[in-house]
Short mmCIF file of C-alpha atoms and ligand atoms in Angstrom, two decimals:
data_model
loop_
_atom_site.label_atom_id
_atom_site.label_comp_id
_atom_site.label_asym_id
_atom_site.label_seq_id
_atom_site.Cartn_x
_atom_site.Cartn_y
_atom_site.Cartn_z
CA UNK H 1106 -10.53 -27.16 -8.94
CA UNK H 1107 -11.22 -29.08 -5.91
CA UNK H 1108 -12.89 -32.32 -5.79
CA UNK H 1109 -17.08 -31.71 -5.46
CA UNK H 1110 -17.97 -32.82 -1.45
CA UNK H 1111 -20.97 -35.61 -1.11
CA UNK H 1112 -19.99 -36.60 2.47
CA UNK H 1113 -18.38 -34.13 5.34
CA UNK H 1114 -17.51 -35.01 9.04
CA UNK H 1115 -17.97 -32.81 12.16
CA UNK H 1116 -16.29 -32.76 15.57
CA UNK H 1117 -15.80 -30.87 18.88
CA UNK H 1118 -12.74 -30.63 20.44
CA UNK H 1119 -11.26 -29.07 23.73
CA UNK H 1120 -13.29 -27.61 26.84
CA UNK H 1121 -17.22 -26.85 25.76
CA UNK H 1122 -18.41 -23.69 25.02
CA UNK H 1123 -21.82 -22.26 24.62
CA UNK H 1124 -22.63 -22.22 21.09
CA UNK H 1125 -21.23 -25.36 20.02
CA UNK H 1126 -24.53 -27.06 19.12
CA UNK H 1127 -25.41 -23.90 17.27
CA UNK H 1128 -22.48 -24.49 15.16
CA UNK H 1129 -23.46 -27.99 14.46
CA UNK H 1130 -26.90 -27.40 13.79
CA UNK H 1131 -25.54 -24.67 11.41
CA UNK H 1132 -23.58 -26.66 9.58
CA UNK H 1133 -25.60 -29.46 9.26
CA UNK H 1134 -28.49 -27.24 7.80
CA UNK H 1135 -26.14 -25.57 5.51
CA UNK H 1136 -24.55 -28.84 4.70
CA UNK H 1137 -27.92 -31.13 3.86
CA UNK H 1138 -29.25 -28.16 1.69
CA UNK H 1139 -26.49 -28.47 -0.84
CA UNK H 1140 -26.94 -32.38 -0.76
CA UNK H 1141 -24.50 -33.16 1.48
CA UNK H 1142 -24.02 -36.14 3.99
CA UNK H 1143 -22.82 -34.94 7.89
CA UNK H 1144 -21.06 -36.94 10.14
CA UNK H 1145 -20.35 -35.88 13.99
CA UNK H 1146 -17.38 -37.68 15.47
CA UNK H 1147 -17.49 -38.51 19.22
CA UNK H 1148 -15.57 -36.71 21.45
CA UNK H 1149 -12.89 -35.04 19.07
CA UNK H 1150 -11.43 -38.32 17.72
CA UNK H 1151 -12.15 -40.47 20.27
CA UNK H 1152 -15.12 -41.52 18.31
CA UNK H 1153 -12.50 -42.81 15.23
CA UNK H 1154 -9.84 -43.87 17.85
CA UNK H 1155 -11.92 -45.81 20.37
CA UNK H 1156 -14.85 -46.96 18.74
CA UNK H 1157 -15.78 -49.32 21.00
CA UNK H 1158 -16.73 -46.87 23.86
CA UNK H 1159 -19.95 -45.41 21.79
CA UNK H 1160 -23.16 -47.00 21.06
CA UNK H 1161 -23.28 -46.09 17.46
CA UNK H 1162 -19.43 -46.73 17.02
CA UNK H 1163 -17.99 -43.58 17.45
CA UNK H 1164 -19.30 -42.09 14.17
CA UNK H 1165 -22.89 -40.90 13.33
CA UNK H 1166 -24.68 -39.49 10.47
CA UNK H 1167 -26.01 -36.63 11.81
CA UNK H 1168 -29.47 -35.19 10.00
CA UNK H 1169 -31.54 -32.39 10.32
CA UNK H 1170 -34.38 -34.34 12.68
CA UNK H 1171 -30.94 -34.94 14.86
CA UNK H 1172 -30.07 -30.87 15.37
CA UNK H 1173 -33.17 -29.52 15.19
CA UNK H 1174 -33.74 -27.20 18.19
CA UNK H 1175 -30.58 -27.75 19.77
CA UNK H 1176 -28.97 -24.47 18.68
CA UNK H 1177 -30.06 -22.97 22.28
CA UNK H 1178 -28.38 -26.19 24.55
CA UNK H 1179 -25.20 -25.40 26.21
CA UNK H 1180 -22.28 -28.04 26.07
CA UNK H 1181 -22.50 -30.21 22.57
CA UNK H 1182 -24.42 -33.02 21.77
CA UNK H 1183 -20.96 -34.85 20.16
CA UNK H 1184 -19.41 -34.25 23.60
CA UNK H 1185 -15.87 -33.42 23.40
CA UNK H 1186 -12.33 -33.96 25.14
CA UNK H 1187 -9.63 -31.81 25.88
CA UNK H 1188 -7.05 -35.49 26.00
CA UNK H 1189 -7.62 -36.32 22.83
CA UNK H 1190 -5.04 -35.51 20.23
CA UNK H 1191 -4.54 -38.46 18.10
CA UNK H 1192 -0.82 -37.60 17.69
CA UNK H 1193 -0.16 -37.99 20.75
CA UNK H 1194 -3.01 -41.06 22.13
CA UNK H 1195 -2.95 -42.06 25.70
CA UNK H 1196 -3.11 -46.09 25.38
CA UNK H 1197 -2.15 -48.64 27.85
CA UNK H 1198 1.51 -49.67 27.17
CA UNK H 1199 2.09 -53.68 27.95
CA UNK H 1200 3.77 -52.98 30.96
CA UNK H 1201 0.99 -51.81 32.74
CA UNK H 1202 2.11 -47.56 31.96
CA UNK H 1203 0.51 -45.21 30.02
CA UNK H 1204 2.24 -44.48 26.21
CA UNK H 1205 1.23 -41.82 24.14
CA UNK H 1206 1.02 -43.17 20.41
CA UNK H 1207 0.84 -41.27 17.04
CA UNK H 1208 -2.86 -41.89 15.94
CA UNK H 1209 -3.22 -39.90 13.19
CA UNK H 1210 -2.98 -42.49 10.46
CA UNK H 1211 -5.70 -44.43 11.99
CA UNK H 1212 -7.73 -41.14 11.58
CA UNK H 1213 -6.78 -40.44 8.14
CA UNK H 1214 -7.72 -43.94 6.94
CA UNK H 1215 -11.11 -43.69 8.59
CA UNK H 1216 -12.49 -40.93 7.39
CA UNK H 1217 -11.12 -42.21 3.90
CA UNK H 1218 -12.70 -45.53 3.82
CA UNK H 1219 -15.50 -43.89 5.24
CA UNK H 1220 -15.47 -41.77 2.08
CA UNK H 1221 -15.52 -38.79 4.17
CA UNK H 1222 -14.39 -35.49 1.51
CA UNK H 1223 -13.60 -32.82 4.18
CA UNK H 1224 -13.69 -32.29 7.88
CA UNK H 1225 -14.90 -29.54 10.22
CA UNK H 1226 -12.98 -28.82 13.21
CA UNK H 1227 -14.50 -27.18 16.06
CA UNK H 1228 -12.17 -25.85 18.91
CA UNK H 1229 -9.99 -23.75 20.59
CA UNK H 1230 -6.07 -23.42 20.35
CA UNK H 1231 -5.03 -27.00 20.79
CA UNK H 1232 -7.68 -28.91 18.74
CA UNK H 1233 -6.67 -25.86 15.54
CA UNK H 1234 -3.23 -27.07 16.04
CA UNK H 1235 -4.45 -30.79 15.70
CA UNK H 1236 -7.05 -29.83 12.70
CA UNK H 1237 -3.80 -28.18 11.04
CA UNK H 1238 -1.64 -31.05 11.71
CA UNK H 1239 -4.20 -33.48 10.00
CA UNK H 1240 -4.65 -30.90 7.30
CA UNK H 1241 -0.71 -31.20 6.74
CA UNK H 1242 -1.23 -35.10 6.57
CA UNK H 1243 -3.69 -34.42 3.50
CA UNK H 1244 -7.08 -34.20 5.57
CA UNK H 1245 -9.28 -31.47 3.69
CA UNK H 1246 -10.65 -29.56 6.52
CA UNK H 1247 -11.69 -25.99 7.47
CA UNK H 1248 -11.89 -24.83 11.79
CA UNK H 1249 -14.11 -23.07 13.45
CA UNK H 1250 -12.69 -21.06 16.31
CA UNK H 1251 -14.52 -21.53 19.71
CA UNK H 1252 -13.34 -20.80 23.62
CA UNK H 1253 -14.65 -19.25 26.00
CA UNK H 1254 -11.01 -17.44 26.54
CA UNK H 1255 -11.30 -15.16 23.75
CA UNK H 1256 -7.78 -15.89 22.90
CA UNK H 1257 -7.60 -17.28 19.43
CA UNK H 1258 -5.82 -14.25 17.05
CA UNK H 1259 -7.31 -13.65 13.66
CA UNK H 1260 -10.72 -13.72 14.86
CA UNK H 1261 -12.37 -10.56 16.69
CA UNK H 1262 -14.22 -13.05 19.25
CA UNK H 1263 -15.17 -16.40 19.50
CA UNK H 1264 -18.13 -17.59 20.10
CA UNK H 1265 -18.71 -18.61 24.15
CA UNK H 1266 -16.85 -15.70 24.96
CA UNK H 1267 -20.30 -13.08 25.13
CA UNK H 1268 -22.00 -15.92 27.12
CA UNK H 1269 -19.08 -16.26 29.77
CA UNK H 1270 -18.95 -12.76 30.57
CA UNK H 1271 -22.51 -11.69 31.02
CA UNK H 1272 -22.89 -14.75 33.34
CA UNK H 1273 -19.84 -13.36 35.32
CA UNK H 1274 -21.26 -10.11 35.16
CA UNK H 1275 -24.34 -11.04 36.72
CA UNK H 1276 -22.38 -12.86 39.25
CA UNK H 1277 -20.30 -9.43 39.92
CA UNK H 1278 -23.50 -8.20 40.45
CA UNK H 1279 -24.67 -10.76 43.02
CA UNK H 1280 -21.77 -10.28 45.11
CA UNK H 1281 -21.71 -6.34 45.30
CA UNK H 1282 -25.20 -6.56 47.49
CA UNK H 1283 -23.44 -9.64 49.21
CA UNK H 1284 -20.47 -7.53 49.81
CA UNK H 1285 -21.97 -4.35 50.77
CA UNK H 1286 -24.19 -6.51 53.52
CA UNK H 1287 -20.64 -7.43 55.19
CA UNK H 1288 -18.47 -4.82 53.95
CA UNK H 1289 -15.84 -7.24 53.08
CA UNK H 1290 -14.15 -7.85 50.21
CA UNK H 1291 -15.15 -10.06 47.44
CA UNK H 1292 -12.29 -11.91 45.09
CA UNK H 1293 -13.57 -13.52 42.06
CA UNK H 1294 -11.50 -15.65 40.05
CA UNK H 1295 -12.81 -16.48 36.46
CA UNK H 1296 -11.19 -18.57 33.82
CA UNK H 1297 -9.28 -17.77 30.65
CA UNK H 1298 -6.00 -19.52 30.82
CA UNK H 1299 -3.34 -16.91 29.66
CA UNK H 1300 -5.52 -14.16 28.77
CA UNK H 1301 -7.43 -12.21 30.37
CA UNK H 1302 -10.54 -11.06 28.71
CA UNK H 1303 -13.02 -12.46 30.95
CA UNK H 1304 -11.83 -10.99 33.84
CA UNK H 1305 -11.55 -7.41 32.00
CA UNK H 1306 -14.56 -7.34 30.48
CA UNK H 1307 -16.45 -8.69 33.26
CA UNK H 1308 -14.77 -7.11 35.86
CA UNK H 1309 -15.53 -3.77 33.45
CA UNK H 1310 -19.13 -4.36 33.58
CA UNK H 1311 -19.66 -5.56 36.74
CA UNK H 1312 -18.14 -2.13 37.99
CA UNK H 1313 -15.14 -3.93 39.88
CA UNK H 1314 -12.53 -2.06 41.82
CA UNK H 1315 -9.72 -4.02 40.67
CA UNK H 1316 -8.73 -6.34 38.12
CA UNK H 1317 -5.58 -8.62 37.83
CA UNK H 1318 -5.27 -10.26 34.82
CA UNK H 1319 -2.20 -12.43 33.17
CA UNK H 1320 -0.82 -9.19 31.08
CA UNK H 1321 -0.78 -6.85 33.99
CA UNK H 1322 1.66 -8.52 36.77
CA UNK H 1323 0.13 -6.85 39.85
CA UNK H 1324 2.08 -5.41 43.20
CA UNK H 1325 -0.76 -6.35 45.78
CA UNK H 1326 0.40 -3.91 48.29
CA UNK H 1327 -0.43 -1.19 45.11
CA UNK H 1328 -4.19 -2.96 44.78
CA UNK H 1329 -4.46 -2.62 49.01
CA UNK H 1330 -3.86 0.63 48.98
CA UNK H 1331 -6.37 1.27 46.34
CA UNK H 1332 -8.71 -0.37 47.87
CA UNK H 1333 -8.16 1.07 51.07
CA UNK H 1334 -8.60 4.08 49.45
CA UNK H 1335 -12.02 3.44 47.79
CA UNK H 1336 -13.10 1.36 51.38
CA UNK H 1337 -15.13 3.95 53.18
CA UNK H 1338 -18.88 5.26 54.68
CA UNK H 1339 -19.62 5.73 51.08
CA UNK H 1340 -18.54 2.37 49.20
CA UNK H 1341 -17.82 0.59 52.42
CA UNK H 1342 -16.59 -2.87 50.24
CA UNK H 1343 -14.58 -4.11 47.44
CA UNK H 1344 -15.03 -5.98 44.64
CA UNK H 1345 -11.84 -7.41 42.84
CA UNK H 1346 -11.74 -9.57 39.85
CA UNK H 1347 -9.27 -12.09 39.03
CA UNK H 1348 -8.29 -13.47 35.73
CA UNK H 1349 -6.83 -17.42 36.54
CA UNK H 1350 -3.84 -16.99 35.03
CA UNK H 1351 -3.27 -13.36 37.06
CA UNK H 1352 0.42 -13.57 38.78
CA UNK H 1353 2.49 -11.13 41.18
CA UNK H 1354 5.24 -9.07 39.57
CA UNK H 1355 8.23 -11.66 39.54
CA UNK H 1356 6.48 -14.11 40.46
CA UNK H 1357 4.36 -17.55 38.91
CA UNK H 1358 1.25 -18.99 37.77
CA UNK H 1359 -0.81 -20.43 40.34
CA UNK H 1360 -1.51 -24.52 38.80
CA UNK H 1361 -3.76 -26.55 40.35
CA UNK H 1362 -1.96 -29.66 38.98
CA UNK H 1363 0.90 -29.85 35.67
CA UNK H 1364 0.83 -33.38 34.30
CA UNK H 1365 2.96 -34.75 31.48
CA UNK H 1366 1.68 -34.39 28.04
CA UNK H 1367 -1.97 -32.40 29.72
CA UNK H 1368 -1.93 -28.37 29.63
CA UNK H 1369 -1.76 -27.21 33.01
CA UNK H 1370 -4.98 -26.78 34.86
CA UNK H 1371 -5.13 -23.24 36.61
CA UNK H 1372 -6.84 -21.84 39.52
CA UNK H 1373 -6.19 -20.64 43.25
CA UNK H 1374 -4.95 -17.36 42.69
CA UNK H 1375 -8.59 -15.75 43.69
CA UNK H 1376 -8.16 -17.24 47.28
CA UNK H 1377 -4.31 -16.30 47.42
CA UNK H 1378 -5.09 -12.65 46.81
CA UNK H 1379 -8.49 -12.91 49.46
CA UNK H 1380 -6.41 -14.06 51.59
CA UNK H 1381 -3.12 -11.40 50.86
CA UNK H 1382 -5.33 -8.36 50.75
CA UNK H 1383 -7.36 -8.84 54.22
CA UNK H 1384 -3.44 -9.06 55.62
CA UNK H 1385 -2.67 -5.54 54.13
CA UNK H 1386 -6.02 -3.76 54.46
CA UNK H 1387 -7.51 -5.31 57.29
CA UNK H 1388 -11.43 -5.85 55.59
CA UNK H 1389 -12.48 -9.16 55.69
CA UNK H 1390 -12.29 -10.73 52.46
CA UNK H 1391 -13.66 -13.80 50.86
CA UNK H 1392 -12.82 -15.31 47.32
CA UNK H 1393 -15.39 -17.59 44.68
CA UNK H 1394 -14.51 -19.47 41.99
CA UNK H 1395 -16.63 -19.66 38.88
CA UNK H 1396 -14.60 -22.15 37.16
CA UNK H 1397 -16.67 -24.29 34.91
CA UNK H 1398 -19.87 -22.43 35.40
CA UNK H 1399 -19.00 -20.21 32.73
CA UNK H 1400 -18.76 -23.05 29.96
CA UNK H 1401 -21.81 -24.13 31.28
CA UNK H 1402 -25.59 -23.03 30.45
CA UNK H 1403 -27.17 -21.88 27.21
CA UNK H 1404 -25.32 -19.59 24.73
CA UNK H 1405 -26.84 -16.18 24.15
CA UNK H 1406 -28.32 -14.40 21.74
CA UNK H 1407 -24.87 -12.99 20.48
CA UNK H 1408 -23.16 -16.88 20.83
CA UNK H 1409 -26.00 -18.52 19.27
CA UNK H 1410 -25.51 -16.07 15.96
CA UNK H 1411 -21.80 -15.93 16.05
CA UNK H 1412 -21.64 -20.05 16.32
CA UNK H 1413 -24.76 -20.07 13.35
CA UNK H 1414 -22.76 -18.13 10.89
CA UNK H 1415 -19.43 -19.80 11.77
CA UNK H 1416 -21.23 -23.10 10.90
CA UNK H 1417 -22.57 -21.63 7.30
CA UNK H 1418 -19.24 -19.82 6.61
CA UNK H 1419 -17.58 -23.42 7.34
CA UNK H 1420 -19.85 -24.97 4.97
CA UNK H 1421 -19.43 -22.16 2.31
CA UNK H 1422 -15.35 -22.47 2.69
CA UNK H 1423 -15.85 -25.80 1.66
CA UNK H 1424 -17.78 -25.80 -1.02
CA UNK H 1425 -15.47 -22.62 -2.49
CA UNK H 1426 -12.85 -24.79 -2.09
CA UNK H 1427 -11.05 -23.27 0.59
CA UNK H 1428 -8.81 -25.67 2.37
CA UNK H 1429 -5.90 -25.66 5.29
CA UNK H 1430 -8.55 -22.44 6.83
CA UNK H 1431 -10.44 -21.19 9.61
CA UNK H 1432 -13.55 -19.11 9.82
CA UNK H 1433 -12.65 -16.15 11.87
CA UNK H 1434 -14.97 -12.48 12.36
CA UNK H 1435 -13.92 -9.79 10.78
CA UNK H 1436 -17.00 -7.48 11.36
CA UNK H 1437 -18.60 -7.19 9.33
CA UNK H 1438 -17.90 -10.24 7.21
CA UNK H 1439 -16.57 -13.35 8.11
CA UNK H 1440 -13.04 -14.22 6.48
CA UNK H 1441 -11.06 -17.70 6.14
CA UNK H 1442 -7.78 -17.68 7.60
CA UNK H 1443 -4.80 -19.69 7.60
CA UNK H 1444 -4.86 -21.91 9.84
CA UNK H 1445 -1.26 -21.39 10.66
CA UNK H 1446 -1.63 -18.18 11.03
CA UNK H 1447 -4.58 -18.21 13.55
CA UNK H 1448 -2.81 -20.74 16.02
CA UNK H 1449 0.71 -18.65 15.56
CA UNK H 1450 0.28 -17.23 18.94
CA UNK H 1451 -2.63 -16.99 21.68
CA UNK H 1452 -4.25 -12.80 21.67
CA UNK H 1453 -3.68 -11.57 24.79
CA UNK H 1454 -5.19 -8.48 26.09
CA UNK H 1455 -3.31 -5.63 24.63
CA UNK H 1456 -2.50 -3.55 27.81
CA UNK H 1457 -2.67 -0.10 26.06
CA UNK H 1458 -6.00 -1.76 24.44
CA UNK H 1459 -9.35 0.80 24.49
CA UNK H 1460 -10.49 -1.62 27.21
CA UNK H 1461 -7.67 -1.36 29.73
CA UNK H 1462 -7.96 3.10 29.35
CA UNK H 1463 -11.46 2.66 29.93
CA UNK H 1464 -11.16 0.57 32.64
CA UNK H 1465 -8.60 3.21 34.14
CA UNK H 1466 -10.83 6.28 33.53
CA UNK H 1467 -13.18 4.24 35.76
CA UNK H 1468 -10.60 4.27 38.48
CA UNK H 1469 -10.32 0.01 38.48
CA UNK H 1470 -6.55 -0.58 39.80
CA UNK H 1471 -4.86 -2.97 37.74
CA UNK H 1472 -2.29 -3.59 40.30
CA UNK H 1473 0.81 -1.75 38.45
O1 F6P U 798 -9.91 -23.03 27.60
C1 F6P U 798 -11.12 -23.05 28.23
C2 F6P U 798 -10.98 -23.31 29.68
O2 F6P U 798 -12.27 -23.23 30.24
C3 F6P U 798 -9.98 -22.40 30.41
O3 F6P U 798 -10.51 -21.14 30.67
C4 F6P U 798 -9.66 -23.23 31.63
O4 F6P U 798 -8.38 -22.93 32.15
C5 F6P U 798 -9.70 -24.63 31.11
O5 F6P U 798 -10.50 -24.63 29.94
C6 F6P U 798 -10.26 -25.62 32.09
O6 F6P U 798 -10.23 -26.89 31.54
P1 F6P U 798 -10.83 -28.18 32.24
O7 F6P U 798 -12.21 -28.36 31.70
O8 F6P U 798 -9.90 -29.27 31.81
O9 F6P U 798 -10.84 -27.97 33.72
#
């Protein structure tokens, strides 16, 4: 039987996401209505490991007055951090470098003599792999899964995901009239690391005439002559959507920077195929970058509910004892995973997936 919960904590972890503060709200609600105490943690576990940077120490007991009407606010009102893993803390070493030092015990003890029972984590891939980690080290906590890159397995989508796409779909849609106007062609590059939902599903939507994403290596002499194809009196422009972590067959990742101990930051492949395809087909062609703009604004309707019920299904794994799990979607329930098992490996776009043969029925050139 595990041990009854008085007191839980909360943070975010990892890039934001619209629906983040619906999760908290969520779980605070779900956790003050069964008695419960909530505490948010600044900035992942910044708010434990650097105390002094916050106003309120780091650590705040978060109460339904706090998270009332926030479930509709984009970004999250713990903030978050996608440096701060407290197994591996960046602190200044005495000779002037930076060290990164195991911080988990300082964690642990926290939250104990805090008298904190169990711990939600929210995030994607990396801060799962922390919550795990701490979860291995004793911590009693349950994950919620949240990026806006779709690519966590176990769960059919995470919540930020629905929000990033439409707003890249209505950006598609922008750029066709802008397009048509010139008759040029129009690269956009979206995130979504080493997957590439976004760009599918947006580039599905937003009736695009090719899509490169990270599964599909493209030939971009096989996308010019596609769209060379499609170019005329009746469509006379092109609108190509690129996944960030899209690369030529044989060929790399475009990084804007690779630091030591950071994931790499991607980007720059939009302008690199702009740039490639008005070589081959000789229309003009211009690339934009949506980059954070997609993490950024308020969740919709189908984030908002997807981040509520994660929040309740957290606080119900708790209380049933679950422990060492994540919430994932299995429509129509929602299901507690291993954690283990949901950070095994990123879900990348299966490329004989329902999406990918629709996308080909709709003649979109994937580039192979
Ligand atoms: O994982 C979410 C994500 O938005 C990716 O799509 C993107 O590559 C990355 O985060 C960007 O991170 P940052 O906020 O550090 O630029």
């Amino acid at each position: 039987m595990a041990r009854s919960i008085e007191k839980i904590s909360i943070c975010t972890g990892g890039g934001d996401a619209p629906g983040l503060n619906a999760v908290i709200q969520s779980v605070v609600y779900a956790a003050t209505h069964r008695g419960w105490k909530v505490y948010g943690l600044r900035e992942g576990y910044d708010g434990i490991l650097f105390p002094e940077r916050y106003p309120d120490g780091g650590m705040a007991e978060l109460d339904r007055a706090k998270v009332e009407g926030i479930a509709h606010l984009g970004g999250t009102i713990l903030g978050t951090t996608n440096r701060g893993n407290p197994f591996k803390a960046l602190e200044r070493a005495p000779d002037g470098g930076i060290a990164e030092l195991d911080r988990s015990d300082t964690v642990l003890e926290t939250l104990r003599r805090q008298k904190i029972d169990a711990h939600i984590a929210v995030g994607g891939e990396g801060s799962l792999i922390i919550a795990l980690q701490l979860y291995r080290k004793g911590l009693r906590v349950v994950g919620v899964p949240k990026t806006i890159d779709n690519d966590l397995q176990s769960t059919t989508m995470t919540f930020g995901f629905s929000s990033a796409v439409s707003f890249a779909t209505d950006c598609i849609d922008r750029l066709h009239m802008t397009a048509k106007a010139h008759r040029r062609i129009m690269v956009v590059e979206v995130m979504g690391r080493y997957a590439g939902w976004i760009a599918l599903y947006s580039g599905i939507a937003g009736e695009a005439d090719a899509i490169l994403i990270p599964e599909i290596p493209y030939d971009i002499r096989k996308v010019g002559d596609h769209l060379k194809r499609k170019v005329s009196l009746i469509q006379p422009y092109a609108i190509v959507v690129v996944g960030e972590g899209a690369k030529p067959v044989g060929g790399e990742i475009t990084a804007k920077s690779r630091e030591a101990g950071r994931t790499e930051r991607l980007g720059g492949i939009g302008e690199i195929v702009a740039r490639e395809l008005q070589v081959l087909t000789g229309i003009e062609s211009r690339s934009v970058v949506l980059g954070h703009l997609l993490r950024g604004g308020s969740p919709n309707a189908t984030d908002r509910i997807l981040g509520l019920s994660f929040g309740a299904a957290a606080v119900h794994a708790l209380e049933k004892g679950h422990n060492g799990v994540m919430v994932a979607l299995n429509p129509p329930r929602i299901d507690f995973v291993p954690l283990e098992e949901a950070v095994r490996q990123f879900k990348l776009v299966p490329v004989d997936g329902e999406a990918i043969l629709t996308a080909r029925a709709l003649d979109i050139c994937f580039g192979d």
